[in-house]
GROMACS .gro file of C-alpha atoms in nm:
model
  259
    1UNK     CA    1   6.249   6.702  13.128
    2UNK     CA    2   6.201   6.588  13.476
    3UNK     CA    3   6.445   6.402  13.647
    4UNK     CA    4   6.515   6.103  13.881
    5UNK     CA    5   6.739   6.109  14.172
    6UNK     CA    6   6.947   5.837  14.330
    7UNK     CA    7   7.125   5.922  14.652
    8UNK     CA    8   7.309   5.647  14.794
    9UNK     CA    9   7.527   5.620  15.114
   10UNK     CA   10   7.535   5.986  15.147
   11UNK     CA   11   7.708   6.159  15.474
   12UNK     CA   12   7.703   6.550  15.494
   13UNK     CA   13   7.991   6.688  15.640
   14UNK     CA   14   8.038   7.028  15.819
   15UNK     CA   15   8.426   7.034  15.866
   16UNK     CA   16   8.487   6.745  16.134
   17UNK     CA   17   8.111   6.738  16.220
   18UNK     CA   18   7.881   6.535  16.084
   19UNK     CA   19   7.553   6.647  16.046
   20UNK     CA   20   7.400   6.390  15.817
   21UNK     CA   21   7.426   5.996  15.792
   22UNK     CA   22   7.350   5.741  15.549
   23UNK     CA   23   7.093   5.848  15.336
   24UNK     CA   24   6.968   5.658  15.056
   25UNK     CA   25   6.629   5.746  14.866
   26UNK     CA   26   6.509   5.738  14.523
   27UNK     CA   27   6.307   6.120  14.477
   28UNK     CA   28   6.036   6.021  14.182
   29UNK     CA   29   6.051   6.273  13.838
   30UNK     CA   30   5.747   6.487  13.791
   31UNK     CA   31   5.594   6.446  14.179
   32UNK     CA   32   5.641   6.643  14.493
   33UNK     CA   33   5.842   6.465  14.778
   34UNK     CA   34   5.881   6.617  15.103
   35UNK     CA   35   6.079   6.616  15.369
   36UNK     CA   36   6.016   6.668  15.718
   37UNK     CA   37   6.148   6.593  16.089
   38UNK     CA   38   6.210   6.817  16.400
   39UNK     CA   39   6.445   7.119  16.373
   40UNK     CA   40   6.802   7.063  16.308
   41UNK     CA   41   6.784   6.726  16.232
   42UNK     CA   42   6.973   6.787  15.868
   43UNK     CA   43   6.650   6.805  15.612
   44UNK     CA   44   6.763   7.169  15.450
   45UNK     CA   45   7.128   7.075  15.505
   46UNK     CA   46   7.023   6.740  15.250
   47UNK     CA   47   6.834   6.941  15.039
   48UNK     CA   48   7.110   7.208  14.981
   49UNK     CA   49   7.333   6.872  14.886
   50UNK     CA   50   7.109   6.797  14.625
   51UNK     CA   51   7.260   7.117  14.408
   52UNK     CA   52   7.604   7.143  14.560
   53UNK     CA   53   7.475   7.439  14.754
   54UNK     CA   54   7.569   7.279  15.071
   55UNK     CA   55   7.955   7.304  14.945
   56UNK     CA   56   7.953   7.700  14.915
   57UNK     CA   57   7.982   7.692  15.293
   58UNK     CA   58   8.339   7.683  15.398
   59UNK     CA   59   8.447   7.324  15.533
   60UNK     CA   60   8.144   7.162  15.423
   61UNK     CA   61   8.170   6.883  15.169
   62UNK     CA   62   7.987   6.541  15.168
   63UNK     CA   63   8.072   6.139  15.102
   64UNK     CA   64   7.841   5.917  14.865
   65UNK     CA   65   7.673   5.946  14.553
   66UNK     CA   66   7.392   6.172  14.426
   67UNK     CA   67   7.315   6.039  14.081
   68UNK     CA   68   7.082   6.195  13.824
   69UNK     CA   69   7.073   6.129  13.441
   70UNK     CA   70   7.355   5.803  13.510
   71UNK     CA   71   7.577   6.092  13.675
   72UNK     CA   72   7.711   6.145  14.006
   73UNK     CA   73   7.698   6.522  14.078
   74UNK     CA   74   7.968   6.504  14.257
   75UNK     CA   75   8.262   6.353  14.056
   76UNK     CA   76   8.553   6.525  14.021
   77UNK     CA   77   8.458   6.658  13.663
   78UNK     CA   78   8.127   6.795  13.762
   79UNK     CA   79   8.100   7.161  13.684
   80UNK     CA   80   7.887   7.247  14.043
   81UNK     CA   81   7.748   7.564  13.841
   82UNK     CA   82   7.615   7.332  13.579
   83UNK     CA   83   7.429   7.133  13.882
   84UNK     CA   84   7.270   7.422  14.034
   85UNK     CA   85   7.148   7.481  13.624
   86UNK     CA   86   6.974   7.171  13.633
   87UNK     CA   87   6.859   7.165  14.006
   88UNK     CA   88   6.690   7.502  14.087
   89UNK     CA   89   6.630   7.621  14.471
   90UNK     CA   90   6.384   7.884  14.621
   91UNK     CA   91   6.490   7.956  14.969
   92UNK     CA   92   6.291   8.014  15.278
   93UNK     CA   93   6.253   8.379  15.274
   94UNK     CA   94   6.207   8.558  14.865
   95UNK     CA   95   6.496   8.692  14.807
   96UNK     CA   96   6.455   8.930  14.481
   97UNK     CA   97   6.747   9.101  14.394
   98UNK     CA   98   6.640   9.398  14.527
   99UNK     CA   99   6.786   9.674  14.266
  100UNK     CA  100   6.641   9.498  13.989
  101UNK     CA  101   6.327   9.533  13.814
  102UNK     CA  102   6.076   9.228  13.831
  103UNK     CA  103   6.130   9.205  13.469
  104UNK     CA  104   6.544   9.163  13.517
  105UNK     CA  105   6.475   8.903  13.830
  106UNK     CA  106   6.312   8.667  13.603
  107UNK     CA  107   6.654   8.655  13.338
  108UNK     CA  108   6.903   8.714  13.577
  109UNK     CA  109   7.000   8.372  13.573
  110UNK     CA  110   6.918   8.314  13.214
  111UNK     CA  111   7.134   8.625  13.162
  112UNK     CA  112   7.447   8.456  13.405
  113UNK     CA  113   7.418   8.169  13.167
  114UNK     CA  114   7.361   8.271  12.821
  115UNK     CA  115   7.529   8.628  12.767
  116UNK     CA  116   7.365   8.833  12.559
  117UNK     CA  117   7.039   8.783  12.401
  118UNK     CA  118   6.773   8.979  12.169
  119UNK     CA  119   6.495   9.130  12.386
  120UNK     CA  120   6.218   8.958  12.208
  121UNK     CA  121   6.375   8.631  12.346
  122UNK     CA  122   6.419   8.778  12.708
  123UNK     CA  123   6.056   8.897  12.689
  124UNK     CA  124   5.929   8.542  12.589
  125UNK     CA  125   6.140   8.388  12.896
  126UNK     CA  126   5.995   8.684  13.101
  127UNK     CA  127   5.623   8.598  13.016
  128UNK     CA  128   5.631   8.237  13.026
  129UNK     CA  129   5.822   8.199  13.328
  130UNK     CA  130   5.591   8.454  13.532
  131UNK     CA  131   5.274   8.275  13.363
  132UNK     CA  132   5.375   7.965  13.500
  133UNK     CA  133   5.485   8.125  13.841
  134UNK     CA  134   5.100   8.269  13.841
  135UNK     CA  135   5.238   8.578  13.896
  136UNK     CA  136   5.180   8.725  13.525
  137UNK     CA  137   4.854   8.876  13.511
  138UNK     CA  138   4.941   9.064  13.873
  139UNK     CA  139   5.276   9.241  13.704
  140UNK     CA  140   5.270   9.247  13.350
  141UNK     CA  141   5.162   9.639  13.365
  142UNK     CA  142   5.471   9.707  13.631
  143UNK     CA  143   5.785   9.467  13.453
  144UNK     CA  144   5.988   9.744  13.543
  145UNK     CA  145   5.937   9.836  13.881
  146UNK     CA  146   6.150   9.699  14.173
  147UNK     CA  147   6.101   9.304  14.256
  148UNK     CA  148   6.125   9.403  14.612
  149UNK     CA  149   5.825   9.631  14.597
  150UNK     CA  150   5.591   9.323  14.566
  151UNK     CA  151   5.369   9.161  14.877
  152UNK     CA  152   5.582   8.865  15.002
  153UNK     CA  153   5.354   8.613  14.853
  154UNK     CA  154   5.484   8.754  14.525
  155UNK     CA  155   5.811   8.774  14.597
  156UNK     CA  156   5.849   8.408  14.673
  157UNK     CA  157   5.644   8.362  14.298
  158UNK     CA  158   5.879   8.555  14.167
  159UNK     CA  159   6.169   8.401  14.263
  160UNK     CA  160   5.989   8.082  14.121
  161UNK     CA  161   5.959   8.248  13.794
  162UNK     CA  162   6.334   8.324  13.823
  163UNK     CA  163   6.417   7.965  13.900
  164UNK     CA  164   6.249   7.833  13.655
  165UNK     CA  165   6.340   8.089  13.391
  166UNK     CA  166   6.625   7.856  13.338
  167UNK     CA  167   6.471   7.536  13.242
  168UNK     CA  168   6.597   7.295  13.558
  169UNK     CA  169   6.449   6.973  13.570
  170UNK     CA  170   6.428   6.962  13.940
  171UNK     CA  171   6.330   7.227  14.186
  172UNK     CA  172   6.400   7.242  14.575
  173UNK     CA  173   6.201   7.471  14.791
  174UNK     CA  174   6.363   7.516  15.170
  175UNK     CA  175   6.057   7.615  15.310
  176UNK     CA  176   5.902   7.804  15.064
  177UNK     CA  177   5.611   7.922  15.278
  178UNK     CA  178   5.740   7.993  15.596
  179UNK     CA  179   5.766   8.344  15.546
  180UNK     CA  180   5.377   8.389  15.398
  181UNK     CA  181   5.010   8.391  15.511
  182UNK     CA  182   4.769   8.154  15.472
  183UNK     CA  183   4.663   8.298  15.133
  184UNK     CA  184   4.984   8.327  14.959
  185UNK     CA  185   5.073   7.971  15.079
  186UNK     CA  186   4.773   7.864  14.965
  187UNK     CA  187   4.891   7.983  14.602
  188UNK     CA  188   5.229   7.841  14.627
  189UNK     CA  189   5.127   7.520  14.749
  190UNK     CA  190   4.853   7.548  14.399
  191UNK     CA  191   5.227   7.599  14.197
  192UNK     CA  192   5.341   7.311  14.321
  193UNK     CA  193   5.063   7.089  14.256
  194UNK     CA  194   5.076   7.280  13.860
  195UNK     CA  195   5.441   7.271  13.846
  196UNK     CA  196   5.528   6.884  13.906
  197UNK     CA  197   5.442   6.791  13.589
  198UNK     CA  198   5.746   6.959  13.442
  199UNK     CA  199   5.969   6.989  13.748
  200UNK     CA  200   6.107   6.739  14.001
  201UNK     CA  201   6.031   6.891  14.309
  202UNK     CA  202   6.175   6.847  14.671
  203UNK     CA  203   6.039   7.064  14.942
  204UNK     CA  204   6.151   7.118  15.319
  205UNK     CA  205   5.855   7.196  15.536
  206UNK     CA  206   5.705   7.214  15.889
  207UNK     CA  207   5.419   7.236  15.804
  208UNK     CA  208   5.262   6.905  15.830
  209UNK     CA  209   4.956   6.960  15.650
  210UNK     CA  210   5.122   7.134  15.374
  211UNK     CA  211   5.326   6.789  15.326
  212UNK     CA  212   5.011   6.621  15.335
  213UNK     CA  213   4.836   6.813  15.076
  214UNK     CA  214   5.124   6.842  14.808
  215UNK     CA  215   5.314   6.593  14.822
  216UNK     CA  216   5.319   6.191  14.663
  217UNK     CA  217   5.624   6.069  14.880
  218UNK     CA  218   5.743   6.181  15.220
  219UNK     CA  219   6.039   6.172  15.408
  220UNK     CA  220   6.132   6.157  15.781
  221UNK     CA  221   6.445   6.277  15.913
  222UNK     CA  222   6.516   6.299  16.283
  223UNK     CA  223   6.827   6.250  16.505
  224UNK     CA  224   6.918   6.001  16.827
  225UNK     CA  225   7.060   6.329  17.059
  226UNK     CA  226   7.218   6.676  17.003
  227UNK     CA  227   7.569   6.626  16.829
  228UNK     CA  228   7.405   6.343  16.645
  229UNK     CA  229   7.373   6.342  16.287
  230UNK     CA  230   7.017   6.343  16.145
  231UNK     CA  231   6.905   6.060  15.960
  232UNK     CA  232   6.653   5.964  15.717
  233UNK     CA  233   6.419   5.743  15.922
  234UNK     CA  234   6.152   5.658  15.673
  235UNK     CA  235   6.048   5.711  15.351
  236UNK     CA  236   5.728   5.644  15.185
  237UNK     CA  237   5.452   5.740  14.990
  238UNK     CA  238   5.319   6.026  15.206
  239UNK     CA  239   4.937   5.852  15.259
  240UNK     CA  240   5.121   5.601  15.415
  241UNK     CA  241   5.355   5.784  15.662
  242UNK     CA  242   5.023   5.999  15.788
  243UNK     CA  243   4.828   5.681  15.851
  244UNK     CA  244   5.014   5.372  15.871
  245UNK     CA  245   5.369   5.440  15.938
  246UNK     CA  246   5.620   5.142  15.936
  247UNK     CA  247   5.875   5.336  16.239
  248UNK     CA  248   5.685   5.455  16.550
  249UNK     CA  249   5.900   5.751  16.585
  250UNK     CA  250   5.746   5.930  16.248
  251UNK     CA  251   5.422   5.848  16.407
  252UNK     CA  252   5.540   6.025  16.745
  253UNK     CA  253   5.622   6.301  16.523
  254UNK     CA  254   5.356   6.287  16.329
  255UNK     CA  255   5.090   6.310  16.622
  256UNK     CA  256   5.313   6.546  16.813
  257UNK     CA  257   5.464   6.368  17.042
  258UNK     CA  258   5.799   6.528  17.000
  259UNK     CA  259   5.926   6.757  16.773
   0.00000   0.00000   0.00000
């Protein structure tokens, strides 16, 4: 089930710096929001906060409240492995595990979680999660060749399959095409669009057209100066921040001005 997240008052922290300020947004369940803004102004460095990835880094932590299903992710009590269960991420550049077959990338994670299961249930997670990555029909003959020996449209695919394999409810994507041609980001960017209705899905991109075409709600982030933390400037449905935005610096940004 798709999710709704709150995020309210939220500074990111690397040790004394601080990198992001005072976020608060509302990401919709079953849509595509994403978030853009020049380089380094703290869009990956939210959306690794979003899953407790940002705290794996040492000295990073963060102040405020992210809040899904009534809970704040990061209480005290919060398991940060259960988060990253329930809030998937595919990375800028597919990263298979590259001594693994394509069929053991898809339940690696299942596999982490669940210990040991029948193969007839494995095979059923490995189907349905590469059907629904679109990546079935091109590997069901080779399940047990190496991940990495796929094109790197593929790889990124599969890496969805193996994120989803799990059954989050939301999925972040840092960039998910920046590593691709115009084809195989083509056929993410068709994922997307497929898998919002089961997934709450929050993607980093600089690609300004690729925000335009997938997503319902967009995000600006940008920052005063170096040393500055980035902040989220604007925030609306993503129609309205390519033609009629309410702050004239996500129009500057927008038309190229800067950035």
């Amino acid at each position: 089930m798709a999710k709704r997240i709150e995020v309210s008052d939220l500074d990111i922290f690397y040790g004394n710096f601080k990198a992001v300020e005072g976020v608060n947004v509302s990401i919709e369940p079953r849509s595509v929001t994403a978030l853009i803004g020049p380089s380094g102004c703290g869009k990956s460095t939210f959306l690794r906060s979003l899953n407790r990835m940002h705290e794996v880094i040492p000295g990073a932590r963060v102040e405020g409240k992210v809040v899904m299903d009534g809970q704040n992710l990061y209480d005290p009590d919060t398991d940060p492995v259960a988060v990253r269960r329930q809030i998937g991420m595919v990375f800028q550049r597919p990263n298979p595990f590259p001594t693994m077959s394509i069929y053991d990338n898809v339940v690696a994670g299942v596999r982490l979680n669940g210990g040991r299961m029948k193969k007839s249930d494995t095979d059923a997670i490995v189907e349905r999660s590469l059907q629904s990555a679109n990546l079935w029909n091109e590997v069901k003959d080779r399940l047990d060749r190496p991940g990495a020996g796929l094109s790197g449209g593929q790889q990124q695919r599969l890496c969805i399959a193996r994120a989803i394999a799990v059954e989050p409810q939301v999925l972040l994507m840092d960039e998910p095409c920046s590593a691709l041609d115009p084809i195989s980001t083509l056929a993410i960017e068709d994922l997307m669009t497929e898998l919002k209705d089961r997934f709450t899905i929050v993607i980093v991109t600089h690609n300004l057209q690729q925000a335009a075409r997938v997503s319902e709600q967009t995000g600006f982030f940008n920052l005063n100066g170096v040393g500055q933390p980035g902040r989220l400037i604007e925030f609306n449905p993503t129609e309205k921040i390519f033609s009629n935005p309410d702050v004239k610096a996500t129009e500057d940004y927008i038309s190229g001005r800067f950035g």
